Amino acid sequence: MSDTASTQGLNRHSHLLTDGDERAPNRAMMRAVGFGDRDFGKPVLALASAHSDITPCNSGIAELAVEAARGMRDAGAMPQTFGTITISDGISMGTEGMKCSLISREVIADSIETVCRGQLMDGLLAIGGCDKNMPGAMIAMARLDIPSVFVYGGTIKPGTYEGKDLTVVSVFEAVGEYGAGRISHDDLCQIERRAIPGKGACGGMYTANTMSSAFEAMGMSLPGSSTMAAEDQEKFDSTYQSGVALVELVRTNLTPRKILTKKAFENAIAVTFAVGGSTNAVLHLLAIARAAGVELELDDFERMRHRVPVLADLKPSGRYVAIDLHRVGGIPLIMKMLLDHRLLHGDCLTITGKTVAENLASVSGTPPADQDVVRPFDRPMYPQGHLAVLRGNLAPDGAVAKISGLKSIKITGPARVFESEEDAMRAILNDRIKPGDVLVIRYEGPKGGPGMREMLAPTSAIIGKGLGDSVGLITDGRFSGGTYGLVVGHVAPEAQVGGPIALVHEGDSITIDAETALLQLNVGEAELASRRALWKAPAPRYTTGVMAKYAKLVSCASQGAVTC
């Protein structure tokens, strides 16, 4: 496209040319970062980069940002790059630092929104590669409603040991296996050394790959881009094309809220079920929908769960990783299978300017015959979705259970009550948890934590100890995308606000029944009323700073744990 002709009128920086000499200081500032006389008439596009070397998920993003900027320039726009933050869930997992992870989602959204509003950006391309900078960027896009594209930093390639693919979850599980005497110390060390061989986000269908898949399904990323490896050339090529695509979106004024409709969210939910995605998708999609002004509820997930099968055999409960899915057709294959069976809305708009159905017109809806990563539609991994919304007197506002890969999806057993993740972890590693127990980890919710920590360490230790099919766990916190087992998170209302989970006593009988969508404390109402009358909220763990601010503002998990 030409430098100015096709975008004139959409450039919010045109006042720099039209307002005369009083704008000379503004122009002078922009000349210092590379603008020339002809550039002031071009669209000025934000390039939000989540690059950092804090985590391998984001360590390759700086190079991708160069390609995105090149694409924008070649298409006739002026990119301006700025950074945003990252918390590494894998490094902070099991520590007090993990409380900052979900908080960072709001900080990321706020930071991107603030820069784009403050600098009058005409469009936004965000590159994220980790669990929270991805939904954080999408929340900002929905709030801003300027032409936007999301670029996934890419997935990691798996490590290997003794012929088995490894991911970050392999290390967490190896801790439990070593503690149970099932592997040697040398095995544990070898797994730790080999599990994460390079750049990219955790390789299974954990939270990052789940959200990239959901964003592609929603139409906010280029088709086929969500399962590419971070270090492969096609990821760089796709990122360049994403920059070009953003300039076209500015020309046509196609903004996120025209794409992020209720149907688009239903497409994202369908794909999340089909690939066996993370429980965190529920939390993040609720939050993004709120930012986009779309009415989305927990019941929408449960309604779709009964319709959509799990088609992909992916870790953590399956065998393969995201690049295996990519090699056999990626998310376009999954989407076409769903579209062919009327489980996807083909009329939704996407950032290509085309509809979902138009994007998939040349894609086959039949999985390749020489693979078993993606099952035929009539022989799925599971006939229904794997994320169940449970309710009952323990979770009147709902809770989320991941039920794939389990021999049984119900348990009734005595409560083992812990006031923090650390207390539960010590009990598991010291063999104080027995088959049939139901662990309760509370005061880890959005307000109580604060920050709703993920419970990958205790859930992986349970698996490593060989208790995955015989122990239940419920929490008002949440789970890593790498978690599997009979676990229920996002219990709402949370303990800190007096939710029923705060009233559980050691030894109480608890029923988790995903077949009937029930989470029940088997204690009489009179006894619960007596306990409720005696309950007092504990003092906040933080009284100043970002943690205290978040605890005061955050909503419950059933509303996405948002702060506005």
XYZ file of C-alpha atoms in Angstrom:
564
model
C 0.000 0.000 0.000
C 1.142 3.608 -0.407
C 2.648 5.621 2.422
C -0.470 7.617 3.281
C -3.292 7.477 0.773
C -5.211 4.411 1.904
C -4.926 5.110 5.632
C -5.425 8.861 5.747
C -8.255 9.729 8.128
C -7.492 6.770 10.407
C -4.164 8.226 11.558
C -4.662 9.780 14.986
C -1.304 11.514 14.636
C -2.427 13.564 11.624
C -2.721 16.600 13.917
C 1.062 16.747 13.873
C 0.793 17.856 10.251
C -2.391 19.889 10.350
C -2.125 21.887 13.579
C 0.831 23.973 12.477
C 3.867 25.211 14.307
C 2.569 24.522 17.806
C 3.075 20.814 17.076
C 6.758 21.212 16.266
C 7.866 19.883 19.697
C 5.798 16.723 19.151
C 7.345 16.188 15.738
C 10.817 16.803 17.130
C 10.358 14.046 19.722
C 9.265 11.601 17.048
C 12.098 12.522 14.680
C 14.518 11.461 17.413
C 13.159 7.887 17.228
C 13.275 7.609 13.451
C 10.397 9.593 11.934
C 11.021 11.580 8.764
C 8.848 14.173 7.015
C 6.787 11.585 5.125
C 6.257 9.369 8.163
C 3.939 11.710 10.053
C 1.129 10.867 7.646
C 1.437 7.118 8.224
C -0.435 5.038 10.810
C 1.543 4.828 14.040
C 1.267 1.301 15.416
C 2.050 -0.013 18.877
C 4.243 -3.088 19.092
C 3.915 -4.443 22.641
C 6.764 -6.855 23.275
C 6.803 -9.203 26.272
C 10.449 -10.091 25.676
C 12.528 -11.014 28.701
C 15.127 -13.567 29.638
C 13.307 -14.298 32.876
C 11.691 -17.286 31.211
C 12.303 -19.332 28.029
C 8.716 -18.623 27.002
C 9.616 -15.017 26.187
C 13.337 -15.135 25.494
C 12.888 -15.190 21.721
C 10.317 -12.427 21.445
C 12.779 -9.586 20.750
C 13.745 -11.215 17.435
C 10.096 -11.699 16.535
C 9.389 -8.037 17.304
C 11.977 -7.070 14.699
C 10.078 -9.098 12.092
C 6.705 -7.638 13.097
C 8.087 -4.107 12.841
C 9.587 -4.894 9.430
C 6.210 -6.104 8.218
C 4.506 -2.937 9.413
C 7.083 -0.692 7.776
C 6.964 -2.584 4.492
C 3.170 -2.175 4.507
C 3.420 1.595 4.987
C 3.122 2.138 8.754
C 5.390 3.315 11.562
C 5.825 0.824 14.419
C 6.744 1.951 17.906
C 7.956 -0.779 20.249
C 7.597 -0.858 23.994
C 7.915 -3.568 26.632
C 5.661 -5.113 29.211
C 6.331 -7.407 32.156
C 6.428 -11.166 32.674
C 6.272 -13.484 35.656
C 7.559 -17.002 35.032
C 5.021 -19.421 36.470
C 7.461 -22.301 36.123
C 10.087 -20.556 38.255
C 7.733 -19.063 40.851
C 5.560 -22.211 41.135
C 5.233 -23.443 44.705
C 6.570 -20.200 46.191
C 5.127 -16.961 47.531
C 6.142 -15.391 44.224
C 3.447 -17.361 42.407
C 0.880 -15.013 43.937
C 2.154 -12.353 41.538
C 1.380 -14.395 38.428
C -2.326 -13.693 37.984
C -1.800 -10.182 39.315
C 0.619 -9.654 36.430
C -2.190 -10.272 33.941
C -3.904 -7.103 35.144
C -0.641 -5.139 35.248
C 0.132 -6.200 31.671
C -3.340 -5.237 30.442
C -3.142 -1.891 32.224
C 0.352 -1.139 30.899
C -0.524 -1.862 27.271
C -3.774 0.080 27.504
C -2.001 3.020 29.137
C 0.683 3.315 26.444
C -1.756 2.951 23.559
C -4.154 5.526 24.962
C -1.382 7.895 26.012
C 0.352 7.789 22.628
C -2.839 7.764 20.511
C -1.818 4.556 18.765
C -3.683 3.667 15.567
C -3.297 -0.072 16.055
C -1.709 -2.664 18.298
C 0.339 -5.800 17.711
C 1.228 -7.669 20.890
C 3.695 -10.549 21.119
C 3.379 -12.792 24.155
C 4.704 -16.198 24.991
C 3.702 -16.916 28.575
C 0.561 -17.663 30.505
C -0.377 -14.145 31.640
C 1.068 -11.801 29.029
C -1.181 -13.522 26.493
C -4.605 -12.899 28.123
C -3.273 -9.609 29.493
C -2.611 -8.400 25.956
C -6.005 -9.593 24.773
C -7.781 -7.809 27.634
C -6.011 -4.599 26.581
C -7.034 -5.110 22.951
C -10.659 -5.585 23.967
C -10.613 -2.456 26.136
C -8.911 -0.266 23.517
C -10.861 -1.508 20.490
C -8.272 -0.277 18.006
C -7.197 -2.596 15.158
C -5.178 -5.353 16.827
C -3.289 -8.587 16.164
C -1.926 -11.077 18.662
C 1.294 -12.954 17.879
C 2.215 -16.014 19.938
C 5.921 -16.270 20.714
C 5.772 -19.979 19.949
C 5.979 -23.304 21.720
C 9.125 -25.049 22.921
C 10.412 -28.268 21.439
C 10.373 -31.183 23.899
C 13.350 -32.499 25.780
C 14.010 -36.223 25.831
C 15.261 -38.791 28.329
C 15.307 -42.549 27.870
C 13.199 -42.243 24.754
C 10.417 -40.168 26.346
C 9.429 -36.591 25.531
C 9.836 -34.234 28.477
C 8.172 -30.957 29.419
C 8.391 -28.738 32.485
C 5.677 -30.866 34.129
C 7.957 -33.888 33.859
C 10.265 -32.238 36.394
C 7.481 -31.514 38.882
C 6.247 -35.093 38.633
C 9.791 -36.436 38.954
C 10.037 -34.761 42.379
C 7.095 -36.840 43.572
C 8.416 -39.984 41.887
C 11.789 -39.582 43.570
C 10.112 -38.972 46.923
C 8.150 -42.193 46.464
C 11.303 -44.141 45.566
C 10.095 -44.794 42.024
C 13.100 -43.176 40.301
C 16.722 -42.617 41.315
C 18.326 -39.292 42.192
C 20.314 -39.499 38.956
C 17.054 -39.910 37.003
C 15.644 -36.817 38.726
C 18.765 -34.808 37.840
C 18.766 -35.989 34.213
C 15.091 -35.079 33.787
C 15.713 -31.632 35.289
C 18.668 -31.041 32.951
C 16.922 -32.177 29.774
C 13.287 -31.114 30.156
C 13.557 -27.588 28.709
C 16.025 -27.521 25.804
C 15.518 -24.021 24.391
C 13.225 -21.081 23.687
C 9.462 -21.219 23.709
C 6.474 -21.778 25.969
C 5.843 -25.050 27.803
C 5.285 -27.715 25.170
C 2.123 -29.560 26.220
C -1.406 -28.281 25.889
C -0.807 -26.225 28.997
C -2.019 -22.664 29.494
C 0.160 -20.872 26.915
C -0.613 -23.267 24.076
C -4.253 -23.389 25.154
C -4.578 -19.618 24.980
C -2.731 -19.356 21.653
C -5.138 -21.961 20.255
C -8.127 -20.094 21.674
C -6.922 -16.791 20.203
C -6.553 -18.361 16.765
C -10.047 -19.819 17.106
C -11.380 -16.372 18.063
C -9.864 -14.881 14.928
C -7.288 -12.650 16.653
C -4.180 -14.470 15.351
C -3.269 -15.626 11.858
C -4.498 -19.121 10.896
C -1.999 -21.858 11.691
C 0.208 -19.639 13.865
C -0.726 -20.891 17.318
C 1.198 -24.182 17.393
C 4.422 -23.134 15.653
C 7.734 -23.722 17.431
C 9.395 -20.561 18.738
C 12.700 -21.258 17.004
C 11.407 -22.284 13.555
C 11.594 -20.009 10.510
C 7.849 -20.252 9.900
C 7.257 -18.451 13.192
C 9.376 -15.521 11.977
C 7.581 -15.519 8.616
C 4.171 -15.593 10.291
C 5.158 -12.730 12.595
C 6.181 -10.601 9.596
C 2.814 -11.331 7.967
C 1.059 -10.402 11.192
C 2.629 -6.944 10.960
C 1.387 -6.613 7.397
C -2.061 -7.808 8.469
C -2.314 -5.128 11.157
C -1.781 -2.351 8.621
C -4.631 -3.756 6.541
C -6.847 -3.852 9.638
C -6.115 -0.152 10.192
C -7.035 0.555 6.562
C -10.382 -1.222 6.908
C -10.924 -0.196 10.550
C -11.625 -3.773 11.607
C -11.371 -3.623 15.402
C -11.396 -6.325 18.106
C -14.970 -5.834 19.239
C -16.150 -6.601 15.705
C -14.280 -9.903 15.979
C -14.705 -10.748 19.690
C -18.404 -11.572 19.620
C -20.230 -14.135 21.744
C -19.915 -16.569 18.824
C -16.151 -16.027 18.717
C -15.889 -16.906 22.401
C -17.950 -20.026 21.774
C -15.476 -20.965 19.032
C -12.622 -20.514 21.508
C -14.379 -22.693 24.078
C -15.031 -25.403 21.490
C -11.381 -25.507 20.443
C -10.248 -25.504 24.084
C -12.335 -28.618 24.694
C -11.240 -30.290 21.467
C -7.529 -29.965 22.286
C -7.863 -30.836 25.985
C -6.826 -27.363 27.132
C -6.084 -25.778 30.487
C -8.573 -24.878 33.223
C -7.043 -21.394 33.080
C -8.804 -20.869 29.759
C -12.052 -20.567 31.711
C -10.682 -17.791 33.912
C -9.019 -15.894 31.058
C -11.867 -16.133 28.549
C -14.289 -14.822 31.188
C -11.942 -11.883 31.799
C -11.451 -11.097 28.099
C -15.196 -11.292 27.491
C -15.823 -8.789 30.263
C -13.312 -6.393 28.693
C -15.018 -6.839 25.306
C -18.494 -6.247 26.706
C -19.604 -9.815 25.926
C -21.841 -11.711 28.365
C -20.037 -14.972 29.053
C -20.730 -17.195 32.063
C -19.533 -20.469 33.548
C -22.733 -22.095 32.337
C -21.691 -21.379 28.723
C -18.687 -23.651 29.234
C -20.765 -26.426 30.767
C -23.360 -26.168 27.998
C -20.703 -26.579 25.319
C -18.874 -29.340 27.202
C -21.743 -31.710 26.530
C -21.481 -31.084 22.778
C -17.751 -30.979 22.021
C -15.485 -34.073 22.168
C -11.776 -34.107 23.027
C -10.061 -34.873 19.707
C -6.343 -34.412 20.451
C -4.116 -36.731 22.498
C -1.994 -34.053 24.152
C -0.096 -33.654 27.403
C -0.639 -33.355 30.320
C -3.200 -36.179 30.281
C -2.227 -37.430 26.813
C 0.972 -38.375 25.001
C 1.915 -35.630 22.554
C 3.042 -31.982 22.582
C 1.945 -28.927 20.611
C 4.462 -29.270 17.785
C 3.141 -32.792 17.164
C -0.295 -31.269 16.690
C 1.204 -28.649 14.386
C 2.825 -31.282 12.168
C -0.504 -33.004 11.493
C -2.524 -29.876 10.741
C -2.598 -27.738 13.884
C -5.574 -25.697 14.991
C -6.918 -25.301 11.406
C -7.444 -29.083 11.327
C -9.218 -29.025 14.695
C -11.360 -26.063 13.645
C -12.336 -27.646 10.336
C -13.359 -30.866 12.094
C -15.557 -28.853 14.433
C -16.939 -26.741 11.607
C -17.838 -29.830 9.569
C -19.839 -31.106 12.538
C -21.576 -27.772 13.200
C -19.703 -27.109 16.425
C -18.047 -23.899 15.199
C -19.515 -20.626 13.972
C -18.138 -20.227 10.457
C -19.534 -16.728 9.967
C -17.284 -15.049 12.568
C -14.884 -12.389 11.282
C -11.127 -12.763 11.763
C -8.057 -10.535 11.437
C -7.561 -11.798 7.871
C -10.689 -9.849 6.924
C -12.294 -13.171 6.069
C -14.674 -15.334 8.041
C -13.658 -18.502 9.864
C -15.286 -20.598 7.148
C -13.448 -18.693 4.402
C -10.114 -19.173 6.191
C -10.774 -22.918 6.430
C -12.135 -23.409 2.909
C -9.052 -25.287 1.652
C -8.382 -27.189 4.905
C -9.291 -30.864 5.148
C -11.499 -31.890 8.049
C -10.116 -35.429 8.027
C -7.080 -36.159 10.213
C -4.124 -37.693 8.343
C -4.254 -41.471 8.349
C -0.652 -42.052 9.450
C -0.873 -40.388 12.878
C -2.774 -40.640 16.168
C -2.224 -37.153 17.586
C -5.694 -36.131 16.422
C -8.424 -38.745 16.518
C -11.189 -39.108 13.916
C -14.355 -37.345 15.006
C -16.220 -40.631 15.436
C -13.423 -42.046 17.654
C -12.445 -39.179 19.970
C -10.280 -39.322 23.056
C -13.394 -38.504 25.096
C -16.952 -38.027 23.835
C -17.419 -34.836 25.875
C -15.270 -31.944 26.990
C -12.809 -32.392 29.836
C -13.441 -29.198 31.836
C -16.508 -29.577 34.015
C -18.234 -26.810 35.962
C -19.280 -28.172 39.363
C -21.750 -26.652 41.798
C -23.129 -27.597 45.185
C -23.070 -26.352 48.748
C -19.252 -26.100 48.572
C -19.294 -23.990 45.407
C -22.609 -22.190 44.961
C -20.985 -19.835 42.424
C -19.224 -22.680 40.641
C -15.886 -24.450 40.425
C -13.885 -25.955 37.556
C -12.636 -29.546 37.355
C -10.337 -31.110 34.777
C -11.491 -34.694 34.288
C -9.429 -36.091 31.404
C -7.162 -39.101 31.802
C -8.913 -40.387 34.952
C -10.172 -43.868 35.793
C -12.935 -42.352 37.917
C -14.392 -38.864 37.976
C -16.012 -39.075 41.387
C -14.844 -39.588 44.947
C -16.282 -39.274 48.446
C -13.744 -39.092 51.234
C -12.551 -37.345 54.369
C -11.350 -33.763 54.097
C -7.684 -33.068 54.741
C -7.695 -29.327 55.338
C -4.726 -27.025 54.647
C -4.575 -23.254 54.969
C -1.898 -22.891 52.282
C -0.237 -24.706 49.398
C 2.991 -25.129 51.374
C 1.202 -26.982 54.199
C -0.394 -29.370 51.696
C 2.897 -29.968 49.908
C 4.626 -30.978 53.123
C 1.853 -33.439 53.920
C 2.064 -35.050 50.476
C 5.853 -35.425 50.486
C 5.801 -36.778 54.059
C 3.283 -39.499 53.107
C 0.479 -38.124 55.284
C -2.027 -38.305 52.417
C -3.720 -41.654 51.851
C -5.901 -43.110 49.071
C -9.459 -41.860 49.417
C -8.515 -38.508 50.978
C -9.853 -35.214 49.624
C -7.367 -32.385 50.108
C -8.772 -28.913 50.733
C -6.343 -26.033 50.085
C -7.996 -22.736 50.940
C -7.282 -19.041 51.418
C -5.488 -19.198 48.067
C -8.219 -17.417 46.076
C -8.022 -14.095 44.204
C -8.446 -12.053 47.413
C -7.198 -14.538 49.981
C -3.891 -15.449 48.393
C -3.964 -12.878 47.075
C -3.434 -13.839 43.452
C -4.939 -17.334 43.178
C -1.762 -19.407 43.007
C -1.518 -22.407 40.706
C -1.154 -25.765 42.449
C 1.158 -27.602 40.060
C 3.611 -28.603 42.785
C 1.125 -30.493 45.015
C -0.852 -31.968 42.123
C 2.324 -33.188 40.430
C 3.569 -34.596 43.720
C 0.287 -36.496 44.067
C 0.795 -37.960 40.584
C 4.420 -38.745 41.343
C 3.406 -40.541 44.556
C 1.047 -42.752 42.535
C -2.110 -41.265 44.106
C -3.523 -39.534 41.006
C -6.508 -41.880 40.667
C -7.281 -42.257 44.366
C -7.029 -38.771 45.884
C -9.178 -35.689 45.287
C -8.164 -32.056 45.718
C -10.236 -28.884 45.873
C -9.035 -25.300 46.178
C -10.151 -21.711 45.782
C -6.829 -21.270 43.990
C -6.231 -22.530 40.487
C -4.184 -25.069 38.569
C -1.403 -25.003 36.036
C -2.276 -26.090 32.540
C 0.072 -28.966 33.293
C -2.140 -30.296 36.086
C -4.233 -33.410 35.796
C -5.942 -35.678 38.297
C -9.212 -35.469 40.224
C -8.735 -31.806 41.076
C -11.232 -28.960 41.388
C -10.178 -25.310 41.373
C -11.689 -21.826 41.179
C -14.055 -22.721 44.043
C -16.348 -19.715 44.494
C -17.045 -17.918 46.696
C -13.515 -18.200 48.052
C -12.590 -18.721 51.696
C -11.403 -15.143 52.263
C -14.924 -13.765 51.701
C -16.598 -16.460 53.785
C -17.343 -18.974 51.050
C -18.406 -22.453 52.232
C -14.877 -23.798 51.626
C -13.869 -21.758 54.717
C -16.265 -23.843 56.847
C -14.782 -27.283 56.120
C -13.349 -29.129 59.117
C -10.711 -31.860 59.087
C -12.409 -35.226 58.507
C -15.654 -33.856 57.025
C -17.026 -35.970 54.192
C -16.692 -34.316 50.759
C -18.086 -35.547 47.442
C -16.561 -34.631 44.087
C -18.787 -36.002 41.326
C -18.058 -34.744 37.821
C -20.710 -37.060 36.380
C -23.460 -35.085 38.119
C -21.473 -31.785 38.273
C -21.591 -31.842 42.084
C -19.183 -30.493 44.701
C -20.754 -31.242 48.060
C -19.812 -30.918 51.725
C -21.744 -33.704 53.419
C -22.539 -31.756 56.584
C -25.998 -30.670 57.741
C -27.168 -27.126 57.148
C -27.655 -26.474 60.860
C -24.042 -27.376 61.575
C -22.857 -25.211 58.672
C -24.923 -22.289 59.980
C -23.278 -22.686 63.389
C -19.818 -22.699 61.825
C -20.674 -19.695 59.680
C -21.697 -17.677 62.730
C -18.297 -18.316 64.322
C -16.187 -17.664 61.212
C -14.098 -14.497 60.966
C -12.122 -13.351 57.961
C -8.360 -13.547 58.495
C -6.379 -10.351 58.260
C -5.129 -9.536 54.749
C -1.680 -10.973 54.079
C -0.572 -7.719 52.411
C -1.588 -4.199 53.430
C 0.434 -2.080 50.989
C 1.665 -2.249 47.411
C 0.382 -4.053 44.358
C -0.720 -7.158 46.303
C -2.949 -5.134 48.625
C -4.325 -3.081 45.753
C -5.191 -6.233 43.807
C -6.868 -7.888 46.804
C -9.112 -4.849 47.288
C -10.186 -4.657 43.635
C -10.350 -8.235 42.351
C -13.621 -10.022 41.618
C -14.313 -13.702 42.228
C -13.050 -16.490 39.988
C -16.492 -17.105 38.474
C -16.261 -13.593 36.992
C -12.712 -14.043 35.676
C -10.877 -12.553 38.685
C -10.805 -9.126 37.025
C -10.058 -5.793 38.667
C -12.406 -3.591 36.683
